[in-house]
Amino acid sequence: MLRSAVERLTWRTDVLREGLIYLSENPTARRFVRRAPGARTMARRFVAGETIDDAMNAARALNQSNMSVTLDYLGESVRNRDEARAAAEMYLQLIQRIVNDQLDANVSLKMTAMGQDIDEGFLDENLGRVLDLAQQNDMFVRFDMESSAYTQRTLDYFYRLWNGGRRNIGVVIQSYLRRSAGDIERLNQDGVRVRLCKGAYKEPASVAYPEKSDVDANYVKLAQMLLDHGTYPGFATHDENMIRAVREYASKIRRDPSTFEFQMLYGVRRDLQQKLAAAGYRLRVYVPFGEAWYPYLMRRMAERPANLFFIVNAVVRESPFRFLLGK
Ligand code: FDA
């Protein structure tokens, strides 16, 4: 009986998760949630704010707690040239501010925010300016990985830059994808810095493992490949089992903890972030900011549907129906 209750609950959570990922891509839901009172307040739990000053303040506070930062200006799937140019402009300002304020931070960006869906020449123009400024300031730029429709294109584009001599760049590999071991093998051989995560998009079983246990087992396998041969890998996860597996394997093969880092998202498992930093591990927090917080927030909800109750609570609290919550 207990087993069937657990199965029913797991099924419901899976349906909720898929629904949230669907909503993250739905424009009507986006308009509705962005206008909902309280939604912004909720977003602040996972997003540093809407302005560059908000991002700087969050980064400074994290640096003071002994954590490095990677800053992400929110935006993706941009199909309008002005918007893509504006995103590149924002990254230029961001890099300049990180340098001026002497923060321990780099940047993460999505190629679709810079014009990948418009045309590659245009992407070159936008990204080229950002990468030049980063390079002049000895700053690393991470290309986030989006859905599997972009994996090959993103890696091909990355390799075009790499083979053209760019070295201040790195990619993200997702352990839910069946192809990832092959990708890591090649990236390791070339000395590319990889961030390893589980993956946050809705993918068909033909390309991604549908079962969490397989995604986790693959994460551990890929993490070991990165610890064996990778160049300064970043292990992006809040999963204590994954973190333990990385720590144990690193110590087994005597890999120095200063040659890799853990990465976590702003506002997620802050207790664990502090614990790892206090234990002497390198920890980088991914700090998103900007007005386009909706799809990012929905993906965080999908990862942990319990977060949904925070948002419902925050929305109701600022609405005419707040009496429903009592005092
Ligand atoms: P899992 O989802 O199994 O969660 C393990 C535990 O962590 C949960 O039980 C819960 O305690 C906690 N947790 C996880 N997510 C939470 C949340 N949202 N709120 C509260 N608690 C939560 N994905 C991608 O496709 N492309 C990318 O480029 C990136 N980049 C990236 C950078 C960084 C620094 C991180 C940490 C993550 C990403 N991701 C990503 C997202 C990643 O793929 C994945 O969706 C999330 O990290 C959740 O997976 P976990 O490894 O944390 O494990």
Short mmCIF file of C-alpha atoms and ligand atoms in Angstrom, two decimals, residues 17 45-46 70 108 110 142-147 172-176 195-201 212 216 219 235-240 242 262-269 272 284-286 296-297 299-304 307 310, ligand 1:
data_model
loop_
_atom_site.label_atom_id
_atom_site.label_comp_id
_atom_site.label_asym_id
_atom_site.label_seq_id
_atom_site.Cartn_x
_atom_site.Cartn_y
_atom_site.Cartn_z
CA ARG A 17 7.23 18.98 -13.24
CA ARG A 45 14.43 34.42 -3.92
CA PHE A 46 16.13 32.97 -7.03
CA THR A 70 29.15 33.78 -12.20
CA SER A 108 27.62 32.95 -18.04
CA LYS A 110 23.11 31.83 -23.45
CA ARG A 142 30.77 30.20 -19.77
CA PHE A 143 28.25 29.26 -22.44
CA ASP A 144 25.18 27.82 -20.73
CA MET A 145 23.64 24.81 -22.43
CA GLU A 146 20.03 25.00 -23.54
CA SER A 147 17.69 22.28 -24.83
CA VAL A 172 28.16 23.02 -20.06
CA ILE A 173 27.41 19.30 -20.37
CA GLN A 174 24.17 17.76 -19.10
CA SER A 175 24.18 14.28 -17.55
CA TYR A 176 20.61 13.55 -18.67
CA ARG A 195 30.51 22.67 -16.13
CA LEU A 196 28.64 19.45 -15.42
CA CYS A 197 24.93 19.68 -14.53
CA LYS A 198 21.98 17.28 -14.73
CA GLY A 199 19.97 19.29 -17.29
CA ALA A 200 16.86 21.44 -16.90
CA TYR A 201 14.81 21.06 -20.10
CA LYS A 212 16.36 10.20 -12.32
CA ASP A 216 22.35 10.53 -11.36
CA TYR A 219 26.41 12.33 -13.43
CA PHE A 235 30.33 20.45 -10.63
CA ALA A 236 26.99 22.22 -10.73
CA THR A 237 24.55 20.47 -8.42
CA HIS A 238 22.72 20.77 -5.11
CA ASP A 239 22.41 17.02 -4.80
CA GLU A 240 24.29 15.88 -1.71
CA MET A 242 26.51 13.89 -6.25
CA PHE A 262 31.35 23.22 -7.02
CA GLN A 263 28.67 25.49 -8.41
CA MET A 264 25.15 26.21 -7.14
CA LEU A 265 22.29 28.49 -8.03
CA TYR A 266 21.55 31.74 -6.23
CA GLY A 267 19.01 31.13 -3.47
CA VAL A 268 19.13 27.32 -3.67
CA ARG A 269 20.47 25.31 -0.71
CA LEU A 272 24.93 23.64 1.67
CA ARG A 284 30.79 29.46 -7.28
CA VAL A 285 27.25 30.79 -7.13
CA TYR A 286 25.35 31.37 -10.37
CA TYR A 296 14.29 30.79 -15.33
CA LEU A 297 11.94 30.88 -12.35
CA ARG A 299 12.56 25.84 -14.41
CA ARG A 300 13.53 26.26 -10.74
CA MET A 301 9.92 25.44 -9.79
CA ALA A 302 10.04 22.33 -11.96
CA GLU A 303 13.19 21.14 -10.19
CA ARG A 304 11.46 21.38 -6.86
CA ASN A 307 8.90 25.95 -4.46
CA PHE A 310 6.28 29.80 -1.96
P1 FDA B 1 18.23 17.50 -8.19
O1 FDA B 1 17.28 18.18 -9.12
O2 FDA B 1 18.20 16.00 -8.12
O3 FDA B 1 18.08 18.12 -6.77
C1 FDA B 1 18.80 17.66 -5.63
C2 FDA B 1 18.37 18.45 -4.42
O4 FDA B 1 18.76 19.82 -4.60
C3 FDA B 1 16.87 18.54 -4.24
O5 FDA B 1 16.39 17.45 -3.50
C4 FDA B 1 16.71 19.86 -3.49
O6 FDA B 1 17.04 19.68 -2.13
C5 FDA B 1 17.78 20.71 -4.11
N1 FDA B 1 17.27 21.51 -5.24
C6 FDA B 1 17.50 21.32 -6.56
N2 FDA B 1 16.91 22.28 -7.29
C7 FDA B 1 16.29 23.08 -6.42
C8 FDA B 1 15.51 24.27 -6.55
N3 FDA B 1 15.24 24.80 -7.73
N4 FDA B 1 15.03 24.83 -5.42
C9 FDA B 1 15.29 24.31 -4.21
N5 FDA B 1 16.03 23.20 -4.02
C10 FDA B 1 16.50 22.59 -5.10
N6 FDA B 1 20.89 23.30 -16.60
C11 FDA B 1 20.98 23.30 -17.95
O7 FDA B 1 20.23 22.58 -18.60
N7 FDA B 1 21.90 24.10 -18.57
C12 FDA B 1 22.77 24.88 -17.87
O8 FDA B 1 23.59 25.57 -18.47
C13 FDA B 1 22.69 24.87 -16.46
N8 FDA B 1 23.52 25.62 -15.69
C14 FDA B 1 23.53 25.48 -14.32
C15 FDA B 1 24.46 26.15 -13.55
C16 FDA B 1 24.53 25.92 -12.18
C17 FDA B 1 25.58 26.63 -11.36
C18 FDA B 1 23.62 25.01 -11.57
C19 FDA B 1 23.71 24.71 -10.11
C20 FDA B 1 22.66 24.38 -12.31
C21 FDA B 1 22.58 24.62 -13.69
N9 FDA B 1 21.62 24.01 -14.47
C22 FDA B 1 21.71 24.06 -15.84
C23 FDA B 1 20.44 23.36 -13.82
C24 FDA B 1 20.68 21.87 -13.61
O9 FDA B 1 20.67 21.22 -14.85
C25 FDA B 1 19.58 21.25 -12.74
O10 FDA B 1 18.34 21.44 -13.33
C26 FDA B 1 19.54 21.82 -11.32
O11 FDA B 1 20.81 22.12 -10.82
C27 FDA B 1 18.89 20.82 -10.37
O12 FDA B 1 19.64 19.63 -10.33
P2 FDA B 1 20.50 19.15 -9.06
O13 FDA B 1 21.80 18.66 -9.57
O14 FDA B 1 20.58 20.21 -8.05
O15 FDA B 1 19.77 17.84 -8.53
#
